[in-house]
mmCIF file of C-alpha atoms in Angstrom:
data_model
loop_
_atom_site.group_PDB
_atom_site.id
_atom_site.type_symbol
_atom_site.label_atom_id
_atom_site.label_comp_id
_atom_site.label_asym_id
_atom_site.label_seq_id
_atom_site.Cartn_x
_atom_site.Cartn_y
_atom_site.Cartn_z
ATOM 1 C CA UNK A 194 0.000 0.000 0.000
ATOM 2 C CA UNK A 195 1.353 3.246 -1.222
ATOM 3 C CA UNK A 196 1.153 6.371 1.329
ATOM 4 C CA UNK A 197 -0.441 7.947 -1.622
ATOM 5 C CA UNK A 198 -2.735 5.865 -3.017
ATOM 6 C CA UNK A 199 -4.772 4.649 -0.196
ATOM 7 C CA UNK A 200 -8.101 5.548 0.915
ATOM 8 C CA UNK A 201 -7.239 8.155 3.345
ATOM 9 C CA UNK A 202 -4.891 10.086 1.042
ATOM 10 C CA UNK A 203 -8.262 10.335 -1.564
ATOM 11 C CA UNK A 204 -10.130 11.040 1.377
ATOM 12 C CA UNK A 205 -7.779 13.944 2.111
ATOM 13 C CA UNK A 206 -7.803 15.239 -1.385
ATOM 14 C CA UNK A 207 -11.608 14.944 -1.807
ATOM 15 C CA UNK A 208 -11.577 17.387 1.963
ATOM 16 C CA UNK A 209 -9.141 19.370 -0.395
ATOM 17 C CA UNK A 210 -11.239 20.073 -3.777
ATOM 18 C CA UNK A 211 -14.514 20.450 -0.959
ATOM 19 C CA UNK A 212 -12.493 23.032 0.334
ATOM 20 C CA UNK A 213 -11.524 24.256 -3.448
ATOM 21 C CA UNK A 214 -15.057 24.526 -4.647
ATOM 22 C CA UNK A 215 -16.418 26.466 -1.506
ATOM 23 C CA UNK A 216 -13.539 29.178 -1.994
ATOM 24 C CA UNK A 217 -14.163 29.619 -5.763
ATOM 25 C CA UNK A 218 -17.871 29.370 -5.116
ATOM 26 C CA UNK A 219 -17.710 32.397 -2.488
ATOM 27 C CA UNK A 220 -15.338 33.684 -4.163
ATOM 28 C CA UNK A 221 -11.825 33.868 -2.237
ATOM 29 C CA UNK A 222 -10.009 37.253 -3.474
ATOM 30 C CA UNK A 223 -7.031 35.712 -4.500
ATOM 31 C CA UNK A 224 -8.980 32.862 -6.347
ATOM 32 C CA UNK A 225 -11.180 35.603 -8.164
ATOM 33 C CA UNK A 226 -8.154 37.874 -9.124
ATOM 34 C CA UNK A 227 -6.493 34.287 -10.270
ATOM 35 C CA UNK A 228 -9.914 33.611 -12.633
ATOM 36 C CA UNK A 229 -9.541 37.412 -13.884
ATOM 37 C CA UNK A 230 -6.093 36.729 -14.662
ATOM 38 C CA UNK A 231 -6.815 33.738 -16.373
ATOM 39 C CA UNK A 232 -10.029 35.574 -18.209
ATOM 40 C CA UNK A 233 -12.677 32.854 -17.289
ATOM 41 C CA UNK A 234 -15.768 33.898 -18.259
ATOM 42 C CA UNK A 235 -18.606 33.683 -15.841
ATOM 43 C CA UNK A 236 -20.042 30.863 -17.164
ATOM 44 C CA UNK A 237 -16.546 28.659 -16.522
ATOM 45 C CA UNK A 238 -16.802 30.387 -13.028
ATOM 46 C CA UNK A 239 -20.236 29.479 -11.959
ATOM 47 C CA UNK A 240 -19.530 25.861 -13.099
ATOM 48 C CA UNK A 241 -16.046 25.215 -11.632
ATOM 49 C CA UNK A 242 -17.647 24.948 -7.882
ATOM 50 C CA UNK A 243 -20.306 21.961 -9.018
ATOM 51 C CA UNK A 244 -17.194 20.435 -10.943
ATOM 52 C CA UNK A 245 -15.277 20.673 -8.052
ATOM 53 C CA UNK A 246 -18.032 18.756 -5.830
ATOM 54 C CA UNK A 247 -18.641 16.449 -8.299
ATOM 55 C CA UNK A 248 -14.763 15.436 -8.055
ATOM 56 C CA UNK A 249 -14.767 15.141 -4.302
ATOM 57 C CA UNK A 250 -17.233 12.716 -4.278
ATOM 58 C CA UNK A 251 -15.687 10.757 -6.910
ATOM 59 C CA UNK A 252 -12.470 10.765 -5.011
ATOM 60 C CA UNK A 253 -14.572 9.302 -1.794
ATOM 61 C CA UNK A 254 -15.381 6.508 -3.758
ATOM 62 C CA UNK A 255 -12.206 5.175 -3.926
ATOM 63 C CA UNK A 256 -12.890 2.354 -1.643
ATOM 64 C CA UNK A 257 -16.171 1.190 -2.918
ATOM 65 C CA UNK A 258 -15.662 1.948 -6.573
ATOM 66 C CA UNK A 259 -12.078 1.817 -7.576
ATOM 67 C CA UNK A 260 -12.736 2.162 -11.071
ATOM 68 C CA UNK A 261 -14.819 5.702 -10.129
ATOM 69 C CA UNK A 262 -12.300 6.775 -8.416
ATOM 70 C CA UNK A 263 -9.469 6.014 -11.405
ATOM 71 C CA UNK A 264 -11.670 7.840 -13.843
ATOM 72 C CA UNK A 265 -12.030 10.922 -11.159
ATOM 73 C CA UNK A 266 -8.415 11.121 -11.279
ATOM 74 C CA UNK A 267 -7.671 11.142 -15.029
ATOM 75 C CA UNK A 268 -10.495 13.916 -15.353
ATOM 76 C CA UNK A 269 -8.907 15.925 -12.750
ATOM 77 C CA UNK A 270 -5.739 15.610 -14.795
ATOM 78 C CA UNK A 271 -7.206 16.758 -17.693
ATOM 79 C CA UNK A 272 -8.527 19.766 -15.734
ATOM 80 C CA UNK A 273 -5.007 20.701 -14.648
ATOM 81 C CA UNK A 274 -3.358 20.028 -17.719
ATOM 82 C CA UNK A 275 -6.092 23.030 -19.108
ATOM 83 C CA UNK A 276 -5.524 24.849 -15.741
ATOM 84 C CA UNK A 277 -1.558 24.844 -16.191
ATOM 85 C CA UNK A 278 -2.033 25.433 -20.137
ATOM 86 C CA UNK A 279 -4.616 28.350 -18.901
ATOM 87 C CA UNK A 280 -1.266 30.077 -16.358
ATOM 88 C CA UNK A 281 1.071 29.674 -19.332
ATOM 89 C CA UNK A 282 -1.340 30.936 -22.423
ATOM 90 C CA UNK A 283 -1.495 34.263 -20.600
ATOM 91 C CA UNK A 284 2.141 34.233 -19.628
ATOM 92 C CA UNK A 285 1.059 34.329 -15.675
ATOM 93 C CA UNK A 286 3.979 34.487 -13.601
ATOM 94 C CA UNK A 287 5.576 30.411 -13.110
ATOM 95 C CA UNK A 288 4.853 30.524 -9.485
ATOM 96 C CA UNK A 289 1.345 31.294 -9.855
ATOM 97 C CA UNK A 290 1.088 28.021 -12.027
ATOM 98 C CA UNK A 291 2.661 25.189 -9.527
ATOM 99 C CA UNK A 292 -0.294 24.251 -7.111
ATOM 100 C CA UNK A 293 -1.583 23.621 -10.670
ATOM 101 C CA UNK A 294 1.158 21.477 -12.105
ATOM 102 C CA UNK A 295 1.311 20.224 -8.718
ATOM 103 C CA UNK A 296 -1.828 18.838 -8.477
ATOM 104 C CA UNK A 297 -1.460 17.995 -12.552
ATOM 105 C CA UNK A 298 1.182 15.518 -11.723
ATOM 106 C CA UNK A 299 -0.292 14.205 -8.118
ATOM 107 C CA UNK A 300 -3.673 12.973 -10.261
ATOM 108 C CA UNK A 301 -1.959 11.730 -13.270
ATOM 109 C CA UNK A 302 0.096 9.078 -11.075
ATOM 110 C CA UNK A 303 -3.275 8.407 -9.038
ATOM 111 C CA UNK A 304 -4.767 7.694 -12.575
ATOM 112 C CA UNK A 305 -1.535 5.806 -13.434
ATOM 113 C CA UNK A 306 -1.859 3.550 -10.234
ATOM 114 C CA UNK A 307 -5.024 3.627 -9.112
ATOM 115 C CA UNK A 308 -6.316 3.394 -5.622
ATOM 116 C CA UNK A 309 -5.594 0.791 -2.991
ATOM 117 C CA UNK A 310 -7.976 -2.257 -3.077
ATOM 118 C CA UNK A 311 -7.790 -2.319 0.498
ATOM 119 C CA UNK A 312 -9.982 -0.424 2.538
#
């Protein structure tokens, strides 16, 4: 069992985007001045909270549905491979694009490996 991959780490990263899709859903002033930035329209900004949800709850189902879980992960890398293209197509300062690339690499080896069968 990897540190990583088990249960409690998904459970810990599904607290994590909770916590995400509250702050962008108030929104945080950093987050908002991040989406202005980035020029997200309002549409992309309403929608990013219920994304966010939706990808906490997959990441809770790690135990119970592996396979879930697996796809949760390779969306969420998709998301941050648009998030870190997103920091880079408006030439946003590096540092403002590693939680991104960060998170970009964390999900693609969770989609990679998978979560723990054990519970």
């Amino acid at each position: 069992m990897s540190v990583l991959t088990s249960p409690k780490a998904y459970a810990a990263l599904a607290a994590m985007q909770a916590g995400d899709a509250v702050a962008c859903a108030i929104p945080v002033l950093y987050i908002a001045k991040s989406f202005d930035t980035l020029g997200l329209s309002p549409g992309v900004r309403r929608i990013l909270p219920v994304v966010k949800v939706a990808s906490a709850v997959g990441l809770l189902s790690a135990a119970r549905f592996p396979w879930l879980a697996r796809l949760t992960t390779f969306m969420l890398t998709i998301y941050f491979v648009l998030a870190v293209g997103a920091h880079v197509r408006v030439k946003d300062r590096p540092v403002n694009a590693i939680p991104a690339a960060g998170l970009l690499a964390t999900f693609a080896f969770l989609t990679v490996k998978g979560p723990d069968a054990s519970g």
